[in-house]
């Protein structure tokens, strides 16, 4: 399905009502822009925004090929393969770890979109920002424009600034329930990996409070990264954003029964699919904050559903194992 703008959906939930706030979700998980008259076939969530200006730059530099880095379930690799193909680039994915056959769904999709999968050891993968290693890759793929892991660089952040336009577009073009002054929404909440997405949103929404829920443990270094992105963009010191480090559930891609149980209930209640790596932890954290009375009554919150549902296909089994046995 093609949607030129991501929809904003109101959530009706007693936890939200009891907290005296309103909550809308920006559904980037449904957003599929048209590129060269065609859509991806699968939404790319925030990864489309992170790639947009990187691809423009690649085109301007005359590159024929795009090269980037990711794990075997990477949303970024998946998006790069699809967006690259639609924009007429060949793509190379530097994939962490050994090849495992049959390919998982993520890598099969990438391969079907024409991506060349280049596997490297975990040790080699750790060199992904080392200039010598990048120079070596450039020699191996002379036509390639190299994009960092996750599409996280200043051009990626610049693209993520446009996420805020989608909130505004939806407000301007949809009849919102009038119990909330959505025009004056106060808070945006978003999950964070590298926090490039948060950096873009915070730079574009200077009069909003922007909260990030890091999905990695020990991610205190992210504050400096966001500052550095803002410096590079020329919007230093907005001071309108904050990372809340309490909801990573043990670390990247770590799951707890509590998290999986929350996700099941959330999906049943709202019929909005979420996954346990990013959006699940963001909503889990948000609900904890709501229950704790973190938000001023009357706050109008917009949560960014960043997508990532392609990765859910490989998580179902692990999630089912963590659910309490219901009917036996
Ligand atoms: C990559 C990703 C994120 C994290 O984005 P950052 O810019 O690295 O913080 C969040 N949600 C989903 C679904 C992602 O794929």
mmCIF file of C-alpha atoms and ligand atoms in Angstrom, residues 44-47 50 74-76 149-152 157 160 190-199 215 222 252 275 277-279 304-310, ligand 1:
data_model
loop_
_atom_site.group_PDB
_atom_site.id
_atom_site.type_symbol
_atom_site.label_atom_id
_atom_site.label_comp_id
_atom_site.label_asym_id
_atom_site.label_seq_id
_atom_site.Cartn_x
_atom_site.Cartn_y
_atom_site.Cartn_z
ATOM 1 C CA UNK A 44 11.033 0.884 5.782
ATOM 2 C CA UNK A 45 10.068 2.904 8.874
ATOM 3 C CA UNK A 46 12.690 5.386 10.045
ATOM 4 C CA UNK A 47 15.317 3.775 7.805
ATOM 5 C CA UNK A 50 18.013 7.952 7.296
ATOM 6 C CA UNK A 74 19.204 -5.612 10.201
ATOM 7 C CA UNK A 75 16.317 -3.301 9.305
ATOM 8 C CA UNK A 76 18.874 -0.990 7.724
ATOM 9 C CA UNK A 149 25.853 1.177 9.867
ATOM 10 C CA UNK A 150 22.209 2.074 10.437
ATOM 11 C CA UNK A 151 22.473 5.003 8.001
ATOM 12 C CA UNK A 152 23.546 6.987 11.055
ATOM 13 C CA UNK A 157 19.914 12.914 10.885
ATOM 14 C CA UNK A 160 14.990 12.262 10.203
ATOM 15 C CA UNK A 190 11.063 7.574 20.085
ATOM 16 C CA UNK A 191 13.168 4.410 20.505
ATOM 17 C CA UNK A 192 16.955 4.871 20.126
ATOM 18 C CA UNK A 193 19.708 2.685 18.747
ATOM 19 C CA UNK A 194 22.325 5.193 17.627
ATOM 20 C CA UNK A 195 19.945 8.087 18.505
ATOM 21 C CA UNK A 196 20.384 9.597 15.025
ATOM 22 C CA UNK A 197 16.606 9.499 14.602
ATOM 23 C CA UNK A 198 16.091 11.277 17.926
ATOM 24 C CA UNK A 199 18.738 13.855 16.982
ATOM 25 C CA UNK A 215 17.380 -0.132 23.505
ATOM 26 C CA UNK A 222 24.616 8.584 23.200
ATOM 27 C CA UNK A 252 20.128 -4.964 22.558
ATOM 28 C CA UNK A 275 8.385 -5.731 17.675
ATOM 29 C CA UNK A 277 13.802 -4.721 19.610
ATOM 30 C CA UNK A 278 12.693 -1.087 19.239
ATOM 31 C CA UNK A 279 8.988 -0.185 19.215
ATOM 32 C CA UNK A 304 6.966 7.422 16.868
ATOM 33 C CA UNK A 305 6.425 3.856 15.662
ATOM 34 C CA UNK A 306 9.708 3.510 13.789
ATOM 35 C CA UNK A 307 8.730 0.308 11.953
ATOM 36 C CA UNK A 308 11.129 -2.644 12.002
ATOM 37 C CA UNK A 309 8.365 -5.190 11.542
ATOM 38 C CA UNK A 310 10.336 -7.102 8.912
HETATM 39 C C1 LIG B 1 17.197 1.464 13.401
HETATM 40 C C2 LIG B 1 15.928 1.541 14.162
HETATM 41 C C3 LIG B 1 15.772 2.396 15.261
HETATM 42 C C4 LIG B 1 16.909 3.198 15.827
HETATM 43 O O1 LIG B 1 17.237 4.311 15.080
HETATM 44 P P1 LIG B 1 18.511 5.195 15.530
HETATM 45 O O2 LIG B 1 18.504 6.313 14.576
HETATM 46 O O3 LIG B 1 19.725 4.317 15.362
HETATM 47 O O4 LIG B 1 18.330 5.576 16.943
HETATM 48 C C5 LIG B 1 14.537 2.460 15.866
HETATM 49 N N1 LIG B 1 13.514 1.709 15.446
HETATM 50 C C6 LIG B 1 13.634 0.864 14.414
HETATM 51 C C7 LIG B 1 12.470 0.035 14.025
HETATM 52 C C8 LIG B 1 14.834 0.743 13.738
HETATM 53 O O5 LIG B 1 14.948 -0.118 12.719
#
